[in-house]
Each structure stands twice: as C-alpha cells, then as structure tokens.
Short mmCIF file of C-alpha atoms and ligand atoms in Angstrom, two decimals:
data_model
loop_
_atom_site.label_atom_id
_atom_site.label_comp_id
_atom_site.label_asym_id
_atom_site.label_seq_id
_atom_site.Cartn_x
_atom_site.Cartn_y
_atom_site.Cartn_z
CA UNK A 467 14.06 -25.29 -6.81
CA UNK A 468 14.85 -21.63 -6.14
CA UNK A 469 12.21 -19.78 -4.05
CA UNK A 470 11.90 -16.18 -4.80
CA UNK A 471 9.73 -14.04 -2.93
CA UNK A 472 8.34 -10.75 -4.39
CA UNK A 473 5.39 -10.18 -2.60
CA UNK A 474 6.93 -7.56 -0.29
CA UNK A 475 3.27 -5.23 -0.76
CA UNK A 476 1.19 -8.72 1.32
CA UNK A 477 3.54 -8.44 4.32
CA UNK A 478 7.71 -8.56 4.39
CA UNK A 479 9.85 -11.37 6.69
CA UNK A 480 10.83 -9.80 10.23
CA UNK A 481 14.61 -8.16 10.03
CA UNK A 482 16.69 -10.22 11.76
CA UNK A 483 18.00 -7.38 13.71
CA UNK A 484 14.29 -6.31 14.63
CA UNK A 485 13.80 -9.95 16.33
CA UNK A 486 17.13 -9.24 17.95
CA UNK A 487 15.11 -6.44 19.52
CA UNK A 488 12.01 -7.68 20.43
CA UNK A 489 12.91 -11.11 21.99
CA UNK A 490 14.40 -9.31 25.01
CA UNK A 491 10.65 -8.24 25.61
CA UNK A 492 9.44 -11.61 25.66
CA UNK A 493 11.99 -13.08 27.94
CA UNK A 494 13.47 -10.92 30.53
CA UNK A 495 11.52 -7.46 30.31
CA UNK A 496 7.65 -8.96 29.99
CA UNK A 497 6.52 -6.40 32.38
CA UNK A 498 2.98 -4.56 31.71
CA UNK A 499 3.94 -1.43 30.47
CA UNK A 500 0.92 0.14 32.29
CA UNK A 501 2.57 -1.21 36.24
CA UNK A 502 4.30 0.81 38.66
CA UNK A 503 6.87 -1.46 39.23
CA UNK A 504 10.67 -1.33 37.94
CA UNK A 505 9.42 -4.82 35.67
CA UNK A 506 6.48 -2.10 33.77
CA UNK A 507 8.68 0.85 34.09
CA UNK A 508 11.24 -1.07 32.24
CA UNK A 509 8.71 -2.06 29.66
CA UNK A 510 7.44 1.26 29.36
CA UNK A 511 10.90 2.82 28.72
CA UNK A 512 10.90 0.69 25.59
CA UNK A 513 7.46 1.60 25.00
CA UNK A 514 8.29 5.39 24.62
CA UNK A 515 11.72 5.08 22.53
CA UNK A 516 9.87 2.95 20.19
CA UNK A 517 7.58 5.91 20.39
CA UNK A 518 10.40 8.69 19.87
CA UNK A 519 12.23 6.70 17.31
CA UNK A 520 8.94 6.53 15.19
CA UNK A 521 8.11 10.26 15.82
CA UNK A 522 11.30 11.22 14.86
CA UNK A 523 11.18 9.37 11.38
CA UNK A 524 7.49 11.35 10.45
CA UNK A 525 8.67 14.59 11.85
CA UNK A 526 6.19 14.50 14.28
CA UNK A 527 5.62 14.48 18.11
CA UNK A 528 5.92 11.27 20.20
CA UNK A 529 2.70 12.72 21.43
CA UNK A 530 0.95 12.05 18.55
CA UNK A 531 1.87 8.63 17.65
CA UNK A 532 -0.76 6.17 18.95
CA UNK A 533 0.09 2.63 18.55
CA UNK A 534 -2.35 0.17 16.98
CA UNK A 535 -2.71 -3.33 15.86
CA UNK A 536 -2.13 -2.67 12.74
CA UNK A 537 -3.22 -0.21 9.55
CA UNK A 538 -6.51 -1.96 9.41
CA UNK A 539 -7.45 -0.37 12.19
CA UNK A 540 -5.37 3.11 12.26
CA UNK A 541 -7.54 3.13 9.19
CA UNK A 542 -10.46 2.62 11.12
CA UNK A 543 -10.08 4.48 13.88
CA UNK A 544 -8.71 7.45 11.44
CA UNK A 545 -12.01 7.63 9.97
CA UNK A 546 -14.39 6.68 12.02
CA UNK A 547 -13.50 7.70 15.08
CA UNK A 548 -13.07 11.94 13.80
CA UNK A 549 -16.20 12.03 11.85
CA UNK A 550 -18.21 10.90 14.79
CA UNK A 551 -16.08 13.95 16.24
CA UNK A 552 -16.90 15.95 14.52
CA UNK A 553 -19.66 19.13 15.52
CA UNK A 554 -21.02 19.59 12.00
CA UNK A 555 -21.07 17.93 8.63
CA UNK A 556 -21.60 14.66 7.38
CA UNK A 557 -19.57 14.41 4.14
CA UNK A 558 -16.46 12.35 3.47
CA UNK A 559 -14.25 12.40 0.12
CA UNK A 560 -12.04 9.42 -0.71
CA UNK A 561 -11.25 7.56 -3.72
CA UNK A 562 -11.79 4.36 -5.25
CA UNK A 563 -8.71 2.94 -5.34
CA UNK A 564 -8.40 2.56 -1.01
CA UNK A 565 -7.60 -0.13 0.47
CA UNK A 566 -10.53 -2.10 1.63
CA UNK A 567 -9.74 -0.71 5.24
CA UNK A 568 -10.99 2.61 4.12
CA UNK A 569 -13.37 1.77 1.65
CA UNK A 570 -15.31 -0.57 3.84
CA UNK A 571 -15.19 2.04 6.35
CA UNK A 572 -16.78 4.66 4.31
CA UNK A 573 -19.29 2.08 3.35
CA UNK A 574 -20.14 1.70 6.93
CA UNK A 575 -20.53 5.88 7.31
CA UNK A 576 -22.93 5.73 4.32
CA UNK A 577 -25.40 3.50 6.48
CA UNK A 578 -25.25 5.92 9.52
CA UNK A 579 -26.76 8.80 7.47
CA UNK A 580 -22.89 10.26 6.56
CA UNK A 581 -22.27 11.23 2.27
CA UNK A 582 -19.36 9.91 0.81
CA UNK A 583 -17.43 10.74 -2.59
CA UNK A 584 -15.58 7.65 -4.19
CA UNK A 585 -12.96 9.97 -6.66
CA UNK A 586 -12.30 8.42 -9.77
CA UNK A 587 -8.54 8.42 -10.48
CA UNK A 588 -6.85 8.13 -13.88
CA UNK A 589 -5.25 5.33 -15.57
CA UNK A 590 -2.11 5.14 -13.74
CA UNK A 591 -4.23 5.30 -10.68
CA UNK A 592 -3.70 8.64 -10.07
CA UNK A 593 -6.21 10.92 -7.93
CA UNK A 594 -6.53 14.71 -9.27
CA UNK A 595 -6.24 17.25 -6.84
CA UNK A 596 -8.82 19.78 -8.71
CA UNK A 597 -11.19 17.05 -8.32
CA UNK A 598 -10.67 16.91 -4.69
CA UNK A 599 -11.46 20.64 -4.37
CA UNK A 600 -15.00 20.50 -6.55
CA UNK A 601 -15.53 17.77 -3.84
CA UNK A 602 -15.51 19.81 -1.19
CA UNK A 603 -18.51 21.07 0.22
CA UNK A 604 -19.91 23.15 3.66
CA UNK A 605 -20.49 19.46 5.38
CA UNK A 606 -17.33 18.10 4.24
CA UNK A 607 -15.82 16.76 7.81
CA UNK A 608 -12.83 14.68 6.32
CA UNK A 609 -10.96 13.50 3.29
CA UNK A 610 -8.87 10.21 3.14
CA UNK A 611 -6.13 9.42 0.57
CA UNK A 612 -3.69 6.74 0.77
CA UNK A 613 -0.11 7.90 -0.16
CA UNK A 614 0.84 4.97 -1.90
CA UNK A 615 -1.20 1.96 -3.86
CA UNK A 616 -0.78 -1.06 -2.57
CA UNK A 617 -1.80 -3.20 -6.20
CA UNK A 618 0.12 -0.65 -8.56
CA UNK A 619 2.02 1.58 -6.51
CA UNK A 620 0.92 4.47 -7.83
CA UNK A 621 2.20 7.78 -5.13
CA UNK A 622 -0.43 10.09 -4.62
CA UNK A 623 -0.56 13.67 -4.99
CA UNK A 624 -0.94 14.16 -1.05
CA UNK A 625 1.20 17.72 -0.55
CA UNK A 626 -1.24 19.52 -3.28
CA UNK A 627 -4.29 18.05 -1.79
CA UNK A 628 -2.85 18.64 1.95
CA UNK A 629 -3.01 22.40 0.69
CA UNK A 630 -6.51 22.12 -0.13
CA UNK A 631 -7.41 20.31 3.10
CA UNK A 632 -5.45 23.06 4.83
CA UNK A 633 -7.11 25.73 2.83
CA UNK A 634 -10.67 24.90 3.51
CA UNK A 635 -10.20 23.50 6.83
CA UNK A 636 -10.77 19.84 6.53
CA UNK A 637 -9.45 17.34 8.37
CA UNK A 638 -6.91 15.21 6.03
CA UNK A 639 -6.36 11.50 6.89
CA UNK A 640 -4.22 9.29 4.94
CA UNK A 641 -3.46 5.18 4.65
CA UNK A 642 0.62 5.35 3.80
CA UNK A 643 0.77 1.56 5.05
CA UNK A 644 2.83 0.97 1.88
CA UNK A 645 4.41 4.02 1.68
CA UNK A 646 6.06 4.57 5.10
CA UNK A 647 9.75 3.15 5.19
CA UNK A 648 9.60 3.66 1.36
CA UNK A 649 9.22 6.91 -0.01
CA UNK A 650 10.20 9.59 2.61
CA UNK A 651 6.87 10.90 4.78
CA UNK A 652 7.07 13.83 6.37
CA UNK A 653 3.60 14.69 8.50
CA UNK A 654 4.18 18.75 8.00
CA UNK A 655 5.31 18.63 4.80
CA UNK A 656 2.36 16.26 3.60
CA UNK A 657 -0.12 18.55 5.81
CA UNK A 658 -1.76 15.51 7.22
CA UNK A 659 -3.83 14.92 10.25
CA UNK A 660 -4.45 11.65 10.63
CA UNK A 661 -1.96 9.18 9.08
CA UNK A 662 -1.98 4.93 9.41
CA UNK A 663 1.40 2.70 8.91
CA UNK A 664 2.05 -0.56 9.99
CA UNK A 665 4.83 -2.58 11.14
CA UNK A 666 4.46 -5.77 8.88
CA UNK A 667 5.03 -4.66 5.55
CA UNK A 668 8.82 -2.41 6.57
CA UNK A 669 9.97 -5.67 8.14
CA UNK A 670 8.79 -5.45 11.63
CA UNK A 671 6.15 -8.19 13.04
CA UNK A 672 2.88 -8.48 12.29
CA UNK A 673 -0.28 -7.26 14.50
CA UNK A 674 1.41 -3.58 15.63
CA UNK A 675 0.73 -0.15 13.93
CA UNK A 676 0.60 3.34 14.07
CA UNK A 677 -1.91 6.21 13.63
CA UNK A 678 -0.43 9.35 13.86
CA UNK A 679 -2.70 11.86 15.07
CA UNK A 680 -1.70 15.81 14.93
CA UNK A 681 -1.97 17.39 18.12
CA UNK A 682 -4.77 19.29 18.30
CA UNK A 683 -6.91 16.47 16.20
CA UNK A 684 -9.83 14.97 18.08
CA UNK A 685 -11.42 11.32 17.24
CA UNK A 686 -13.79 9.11 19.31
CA UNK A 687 -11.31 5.79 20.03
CA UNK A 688 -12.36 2.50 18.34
CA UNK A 689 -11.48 -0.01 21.67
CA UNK A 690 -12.82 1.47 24.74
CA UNK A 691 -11.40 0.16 28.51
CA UNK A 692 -8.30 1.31 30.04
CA UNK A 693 -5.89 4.37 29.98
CA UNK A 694 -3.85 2.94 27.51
CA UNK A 695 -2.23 5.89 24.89
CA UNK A 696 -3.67 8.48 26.97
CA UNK A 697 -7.08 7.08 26.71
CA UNK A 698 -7.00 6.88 22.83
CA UNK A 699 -6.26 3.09 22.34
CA UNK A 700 -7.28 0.63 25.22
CA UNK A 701 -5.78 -2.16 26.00
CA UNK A 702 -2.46 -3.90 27.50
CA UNK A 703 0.40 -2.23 25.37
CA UNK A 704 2.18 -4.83 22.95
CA UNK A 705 5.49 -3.79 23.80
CA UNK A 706 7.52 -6.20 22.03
CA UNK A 707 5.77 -5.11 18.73
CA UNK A 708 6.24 -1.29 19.24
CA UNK A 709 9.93 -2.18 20.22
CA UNK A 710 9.79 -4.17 16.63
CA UNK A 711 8.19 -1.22 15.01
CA UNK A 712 10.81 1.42 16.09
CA UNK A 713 13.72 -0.67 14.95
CA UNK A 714 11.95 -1.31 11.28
CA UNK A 715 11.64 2.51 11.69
CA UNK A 716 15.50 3.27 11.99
CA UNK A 717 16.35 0.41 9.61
CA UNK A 718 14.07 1.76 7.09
CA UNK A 719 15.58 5.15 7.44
CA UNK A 720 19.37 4.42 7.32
CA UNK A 721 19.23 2.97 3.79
CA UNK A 722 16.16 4.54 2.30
CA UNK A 723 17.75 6.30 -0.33
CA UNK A 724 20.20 3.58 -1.72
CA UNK A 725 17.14 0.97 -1.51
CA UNK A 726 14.85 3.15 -3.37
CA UNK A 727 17.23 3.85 -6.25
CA UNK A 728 18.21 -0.34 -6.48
CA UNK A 729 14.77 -1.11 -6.32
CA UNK A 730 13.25 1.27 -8.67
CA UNK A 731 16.61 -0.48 -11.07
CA UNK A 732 15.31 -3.89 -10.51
CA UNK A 733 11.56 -2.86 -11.33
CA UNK A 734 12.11 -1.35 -14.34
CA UNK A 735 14.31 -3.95 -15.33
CA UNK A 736 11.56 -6.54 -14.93
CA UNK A 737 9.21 -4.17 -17.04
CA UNK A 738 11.23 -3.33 -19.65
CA UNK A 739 13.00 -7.13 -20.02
CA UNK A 740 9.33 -8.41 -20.09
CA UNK A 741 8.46 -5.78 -22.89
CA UNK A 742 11.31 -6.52 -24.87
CA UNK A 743 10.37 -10.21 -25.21
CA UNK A 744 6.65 -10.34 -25.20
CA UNK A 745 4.05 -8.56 -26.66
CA UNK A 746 0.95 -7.05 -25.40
CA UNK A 747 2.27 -6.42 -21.72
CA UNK A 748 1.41 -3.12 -20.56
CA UNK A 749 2.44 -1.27 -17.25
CA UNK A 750 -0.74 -0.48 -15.18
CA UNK A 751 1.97 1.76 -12.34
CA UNK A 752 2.54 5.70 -12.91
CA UNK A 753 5.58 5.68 -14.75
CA UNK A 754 7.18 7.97 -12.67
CA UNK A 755 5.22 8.33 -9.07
CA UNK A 756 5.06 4.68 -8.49
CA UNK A 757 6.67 2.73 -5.38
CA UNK A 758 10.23 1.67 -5.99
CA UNK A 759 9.47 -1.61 -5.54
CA UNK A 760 6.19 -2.06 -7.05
CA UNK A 761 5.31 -2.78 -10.73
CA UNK A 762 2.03 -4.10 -11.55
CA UNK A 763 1.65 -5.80 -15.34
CA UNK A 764 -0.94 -6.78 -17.45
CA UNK A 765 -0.35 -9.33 -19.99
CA UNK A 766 -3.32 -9.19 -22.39
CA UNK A 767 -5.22 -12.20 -23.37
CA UNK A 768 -4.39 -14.38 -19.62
CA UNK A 769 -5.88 -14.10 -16.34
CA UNK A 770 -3.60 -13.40 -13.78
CA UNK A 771 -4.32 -16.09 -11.36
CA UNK A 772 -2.63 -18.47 -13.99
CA UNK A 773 0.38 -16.58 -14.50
CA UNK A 774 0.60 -16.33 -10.66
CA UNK A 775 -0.22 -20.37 -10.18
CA UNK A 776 2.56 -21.18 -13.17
CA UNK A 777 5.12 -18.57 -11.58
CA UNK A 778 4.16 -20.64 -8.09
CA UNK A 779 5.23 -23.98 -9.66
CA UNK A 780 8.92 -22.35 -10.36
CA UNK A 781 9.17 -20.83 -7.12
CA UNK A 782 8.11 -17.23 -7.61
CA UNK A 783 5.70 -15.41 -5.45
CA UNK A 784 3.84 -12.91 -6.84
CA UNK A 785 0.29 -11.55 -6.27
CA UNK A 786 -2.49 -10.88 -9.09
CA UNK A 787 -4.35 -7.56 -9.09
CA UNK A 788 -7.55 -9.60 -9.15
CA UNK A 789 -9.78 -11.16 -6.28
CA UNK A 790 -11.32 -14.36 -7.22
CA UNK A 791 -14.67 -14.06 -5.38
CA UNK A 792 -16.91 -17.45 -5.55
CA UNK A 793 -15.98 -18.43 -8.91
CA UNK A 794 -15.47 -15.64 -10.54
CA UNK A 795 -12.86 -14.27 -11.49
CA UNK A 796 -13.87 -10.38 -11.35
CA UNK A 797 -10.85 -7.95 -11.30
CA UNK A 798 -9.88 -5.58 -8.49
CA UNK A 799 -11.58 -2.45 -7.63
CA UNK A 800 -8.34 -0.75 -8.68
CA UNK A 801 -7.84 -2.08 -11.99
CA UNK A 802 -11.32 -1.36 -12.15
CA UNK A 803 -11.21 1.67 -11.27
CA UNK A 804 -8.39 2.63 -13.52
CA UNK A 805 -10.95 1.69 -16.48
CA UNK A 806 -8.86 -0.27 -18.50
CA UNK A 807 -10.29 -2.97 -21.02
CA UNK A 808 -11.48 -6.01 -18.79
CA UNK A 809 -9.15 -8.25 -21.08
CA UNK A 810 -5.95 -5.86 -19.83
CA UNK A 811 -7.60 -5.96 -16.23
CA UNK A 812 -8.01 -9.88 -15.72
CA UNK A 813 -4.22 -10.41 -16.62
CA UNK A 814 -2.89 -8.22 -14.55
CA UNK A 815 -0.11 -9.43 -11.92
CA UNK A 816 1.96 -7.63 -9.04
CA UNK A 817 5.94 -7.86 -8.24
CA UNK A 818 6.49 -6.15 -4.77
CA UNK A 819 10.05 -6.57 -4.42
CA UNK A 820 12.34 -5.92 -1.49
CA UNK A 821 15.13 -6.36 0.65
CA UNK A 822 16.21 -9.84 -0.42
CA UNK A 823 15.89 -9.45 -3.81
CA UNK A 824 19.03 -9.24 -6.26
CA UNK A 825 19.58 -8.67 -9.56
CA UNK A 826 19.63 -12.83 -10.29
CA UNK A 827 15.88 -12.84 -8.98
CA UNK A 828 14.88 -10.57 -11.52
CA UNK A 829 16.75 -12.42 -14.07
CA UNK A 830 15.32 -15.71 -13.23
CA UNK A 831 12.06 -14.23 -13.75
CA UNK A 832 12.82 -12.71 -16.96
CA UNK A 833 13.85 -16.15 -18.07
CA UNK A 834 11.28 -18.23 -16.69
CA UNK A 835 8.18 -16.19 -17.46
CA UNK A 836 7.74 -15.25 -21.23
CA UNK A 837 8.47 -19.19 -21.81
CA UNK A 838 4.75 -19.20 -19.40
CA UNK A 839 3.27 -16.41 -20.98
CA UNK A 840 3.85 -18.01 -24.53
CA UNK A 841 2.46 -21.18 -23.31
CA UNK A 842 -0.63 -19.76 -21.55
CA UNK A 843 -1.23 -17.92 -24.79
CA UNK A 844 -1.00 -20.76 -26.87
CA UNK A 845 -4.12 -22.04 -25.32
CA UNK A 846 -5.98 -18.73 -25.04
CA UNK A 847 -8.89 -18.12 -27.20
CA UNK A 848 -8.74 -14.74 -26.46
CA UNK A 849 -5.15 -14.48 -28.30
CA UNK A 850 -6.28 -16.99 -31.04
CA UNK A 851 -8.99 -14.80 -32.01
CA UNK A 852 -6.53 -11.68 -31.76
CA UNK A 853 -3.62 -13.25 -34.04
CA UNK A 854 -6.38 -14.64 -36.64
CA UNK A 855 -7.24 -11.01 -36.60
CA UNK A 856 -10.66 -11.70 -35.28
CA UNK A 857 -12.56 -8.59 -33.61
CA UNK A 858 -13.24 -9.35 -30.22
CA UNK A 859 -14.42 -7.16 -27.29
CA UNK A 860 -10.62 -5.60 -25.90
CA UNK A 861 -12.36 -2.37 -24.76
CA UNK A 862 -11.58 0.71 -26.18
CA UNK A 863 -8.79 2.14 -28.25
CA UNK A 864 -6.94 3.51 -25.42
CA UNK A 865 -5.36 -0.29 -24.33
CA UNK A 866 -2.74 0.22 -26.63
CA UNK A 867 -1.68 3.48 -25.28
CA UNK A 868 -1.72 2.66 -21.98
CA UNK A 869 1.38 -0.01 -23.12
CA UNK A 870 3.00 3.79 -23.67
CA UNK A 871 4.59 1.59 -26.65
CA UNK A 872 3.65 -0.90 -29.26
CA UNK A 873 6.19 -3.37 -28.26
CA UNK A 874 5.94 -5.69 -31.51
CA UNK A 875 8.96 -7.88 -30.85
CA UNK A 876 8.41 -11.55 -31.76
CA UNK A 877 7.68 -13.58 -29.36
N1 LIG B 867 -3.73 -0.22 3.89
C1 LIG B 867 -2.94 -0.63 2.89
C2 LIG B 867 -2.67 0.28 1.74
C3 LIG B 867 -2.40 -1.93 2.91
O1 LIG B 867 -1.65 -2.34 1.90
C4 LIG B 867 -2.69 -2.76 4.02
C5 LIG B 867 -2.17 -4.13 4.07
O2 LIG B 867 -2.63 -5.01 3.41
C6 LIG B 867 -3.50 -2.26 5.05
C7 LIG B 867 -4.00 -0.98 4.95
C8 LIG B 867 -3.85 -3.08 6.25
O3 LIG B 867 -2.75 -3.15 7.12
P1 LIG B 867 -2.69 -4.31 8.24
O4 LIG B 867 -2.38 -5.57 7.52
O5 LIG B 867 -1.57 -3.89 9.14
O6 LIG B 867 -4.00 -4.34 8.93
#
C-alpha cells in the first residue's frame, strides 16, 4: 500500500542533509558548549554559526536569537516572561485562534490578576487589525499574534498590526512556528519583538527552537540556573539541535520561493479536484493569505475523524481540525472560532503538505477520497435528511457562502 504523508503542520521528517550535520555533534564534537576547553570551544563554534545562520534568515542579530526547546516554550517564555517585565499594565490582547501554547498561557496570566482580550477573527480565520487598535488600552503591556495558522493556514495581518504595536508602544510578540521556512519573515519588516519558531516542523529535529528577542526587549527567563544564552535560557546548550536548526534554516531559504509556488499548485489542486467531484466541501483557509501548503476542508454532513480513520486505512495521513476530548467529539477552538455551522465544523480535515509530496500524491488522493466521502455519506443521517430535503439544524445561511461556490456536480 502506498503511504503518503501530508501532515507536514504536526511535525516534518529530519532532512537528510540536516542529520548529515548534526551527527558530527554526537560523535566526535560532544563537547559542552559552555567549557573552556578546545572539545566546548569546538562545540560552541557550532553553537554560534547555527546562531548567525538563523539571524541572518530573520534579518535580525545573532544577539537576539535565544535558543529554546521548542515553540512551546519560546511561546511561553515570549509571554510570560515580558509581562512579568513589565513596570506598568496588566493587559494582554491575543486572539482566539492561538495555538494552545499561547492561549493556555494567557489563561494562566488571567489567574495572576493580568486582563486578557481573546480577538475574534473572521471566517477565513483572519484577525482585523482595527480591532486590535480598539483593544488597546493605557495597561496594555503586550499583544501576541501568530503569523500563520497552524489548522487552516490562514497568514495574519502582522505588518499592519506591527504598526499599531509600534505606534502605541506595545510590545508585539508573535508564534510564526508554522510560518518560518515558509512564507518569508523578516523581524523589521514585521515590527516584531518577540518572535517563536521551531526546528521540527522546517525539517530539523525535534526538541530545539528559537525565540527571537529584539535587542533592547526585556523578559524574566522561564528556566532559571546557569549562564546559558547570556543568562536568558539555562541549561546545557543542545548543540546538535541548534546545528540541526541552522541547516533547516539555509535549506529552507535556498528553495523558498520555488516550494511555495509548487505547493500552493498542489493545494489548490486538491481543493478544487475535491470540489469538482463532490458536493458540499467548502474551504475553511483564506483564499489568498493561506500557507502554501496548508488547506483545511470541510465536507458537510461527516465528522472528520472518519474521513481521517478511512484516509488512514489507504495510507494517507492527514489531521482533522477537531479534538476528540473524552468522547466527544467537540470541534477545534479555531473552527470554532471561525463560527461556521457546527455541521461544516465537525467535518473538517487538514492536508499539510511538503517536501515529499508530488503531484501523484495529490492525485491518489483525489481518487481515493470522494469514493470515501460518498460512502461515509451514504450512511449519514445528517445527509439523508439533507437530500430528502428535510430541515435540519446546518447553522445559518452563510455555510453556503463560505463554499465561495455552489459546487452542484453529481456525485
Ligand atoms: N505554535 C504553533 C502555531 C504550532 O503549530 C506548534 C506546533 O504544534 C507550536 C506552537 C508548538 O511548537 P513545539 O512543538 O516546537 O513545542
């Protein structure tokens, strides 16, 4: 059976050239990168052109790259770390569609006496910059917006709100875990402060990240102990994973361009070769300032998790946009977020493609999948009831525009 991965959004193999790297840092140059000693020098070397390299691709300082085990807690330390820094205010604006990293971590603020507004976004996931400035009050200490979505892909307006940020003098922090390597990020340009990215999902190894931190930018650090990252990250430095990171860095950036534009061809060939045969499948990704490789799908009527389990059983991995907590299967805050009718929300499902996949992947898929969807159907109340032209609760109206068409193909 043919195994297809396109769950490049969960985490992405290693490169084989970024293993090439790092194994030289687990055999021969294992030195502490913290010891005196030609062995640590050695290491630390690495250390700082994994550093450089990484600096270089943001358009930032080496300085201000501080190297992490991952975006969870970049994330973490992003946020909580500069609003205990900060010498007045106690309000935080994010959105509702952050990763958990950031959302539980402005949960966390809420319970030590700090205010936080969840934005609402629109229903391609968007944020709106006008609503981040009516957010914005005399105690606002921080805002945090991701750059890119990691269920839909939707890219965020970060350079307008940056502005605003800039304008009123608040400190801008943003999770670009899935948009780094992807999308070109440019620190300056973006007028961030804070930024998180990790290794694992631009094909370098898990359990290494990044926060960038602009010079200047102050934040308590989350691991207290040694020197480490001039006393902003403790602990022994993970030198085969930075060396990792900088060469997913400067793989990333040699091909961006031409992997964007065959991705982005591959997406919307899914989308549209999925529209043209079934009905009732609407995109739930901007359709324009979405991640090349990212197109989440609803398929009205189904619940995700049994497209996902029948696309399993032929070799496909996907991901749903819903989390099945104890039972239940309750959409994702995003979909949720993007208030769309719970029927569109419960069969929505993600494609994250990447590197590996070709044109024959996506065609497999196209010829494996309606065949499921038909079947699932079949036995669906839910589309029973619809076909017999029974009202049943869809939600409002607006489902069928968010299809952007009526495709009414037979199935
Ligand atoms: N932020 C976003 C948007 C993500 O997609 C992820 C990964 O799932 C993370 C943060 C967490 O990153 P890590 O797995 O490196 O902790």
């Amino acid at each position: 059976m043919k195994k297809i991965y396109m769950d490049h959004n969960a985490t992405t193999p290693v490169h084989p050239e970024v293993l090439e790297a790092m194994l030289p840092y687990y055999k021969e140059i294992y030195g502490n990168a913290s010891s005196v000693h030609a062995f640590g020098r050695e290491a630390r070397t690495a250390m700082e052109e994994a550093r450089e390299k990484i600096a270089e691709f943001l358009g930032a300082q080496p300085r201000e790259i501080i190297f992490t085990s991952g975006g969870t807690e970049s994330d973490n330390y992003a946020i909580a770390g500069s609003v205990e820094n900060a010498k007045k205010g106690n309000h935080v604006i994010t959105s509702l569609i952050e990763h958990h990293a950031v959302l539980n971590t402005c949960k966390h603020l809420e319970t030590h006496d700090y205010k936080v507004t969840y934005l609402g976004v629109d229903r391609y996931g968007m944020v709106d910059p006008g609503e981040v400035r009516k957010a914005i009050t005399d105690d606002t200490i921080l805002i945090t917006i991701m750059y890119a979505n990691n269920e839909i892909g939707t890219i965020e307006p970060l350079k307008e709100i940056g502005e605003i940020a800039k304008e009123k003098g608040v400190l801008l922090h943003s999770d670009a875990v899935q948009a780094v390597g992807k999308i070109p990020v440019n620190v300056d340009e973006l007028g961030l402060d804070l930024m998180s990215m990790s290794a694992h999902k631009i094909y370098g190894p898990k359990g290494i990240g990044v926060l960038y931190m602009r010079r200047g930018t102050r934040a308590e650090p989350l691991i207290r102990g040694g020197h480490h990252e001039r006393n902003r990250r403790a602990g022994t430095e993970n030198v085969p994973g930075m060396v990792g990171f900088g060469k997913a860095v400067e793989i990333a950036a040699a091909d961006m361009e031409e992997e964007r534009k065959r991705l982005w061809g591959l997406t919307e060939k899914l989308k549209d070769g999925l529209q043209e045969q079934l009905k009732y499948v609407y995109a739930n990704s901007h359709p324009t300032e979405r991640l090349p490789g990212t197109i989440n799908l609803s398929f009205d009527f189904l619940e995700g998790e049994s497209i996902l389990l029948n696309l399993d059983m032929k070799g496909v991995g996907i991901s749903t946009g819903s989390a099945c907590t104890s039972g239940s299967l309750e959409p994702s805050h995003v979909l949720m977020a993007l208030a769309l009718p719970v029927a569109t929300a419960q069969g929505a499902i993600r494609f994250s493609l990447g590197r590996a996949n070709t044109e024959a992947d996506v065609d497999y898929v196209l010829e494996e999948l309606p065949p499921i969807i038909r079947r699932l159907r079949d036995m669906s109340p839910l589309y029973a009831d619809k076909v017999k032209g029974i009202e049943t609760d869809y939600g409002p109206e607006e489902c069928t525009d968010h299809s952007h068409h009526d495709n009414d193909e037979e199935e």
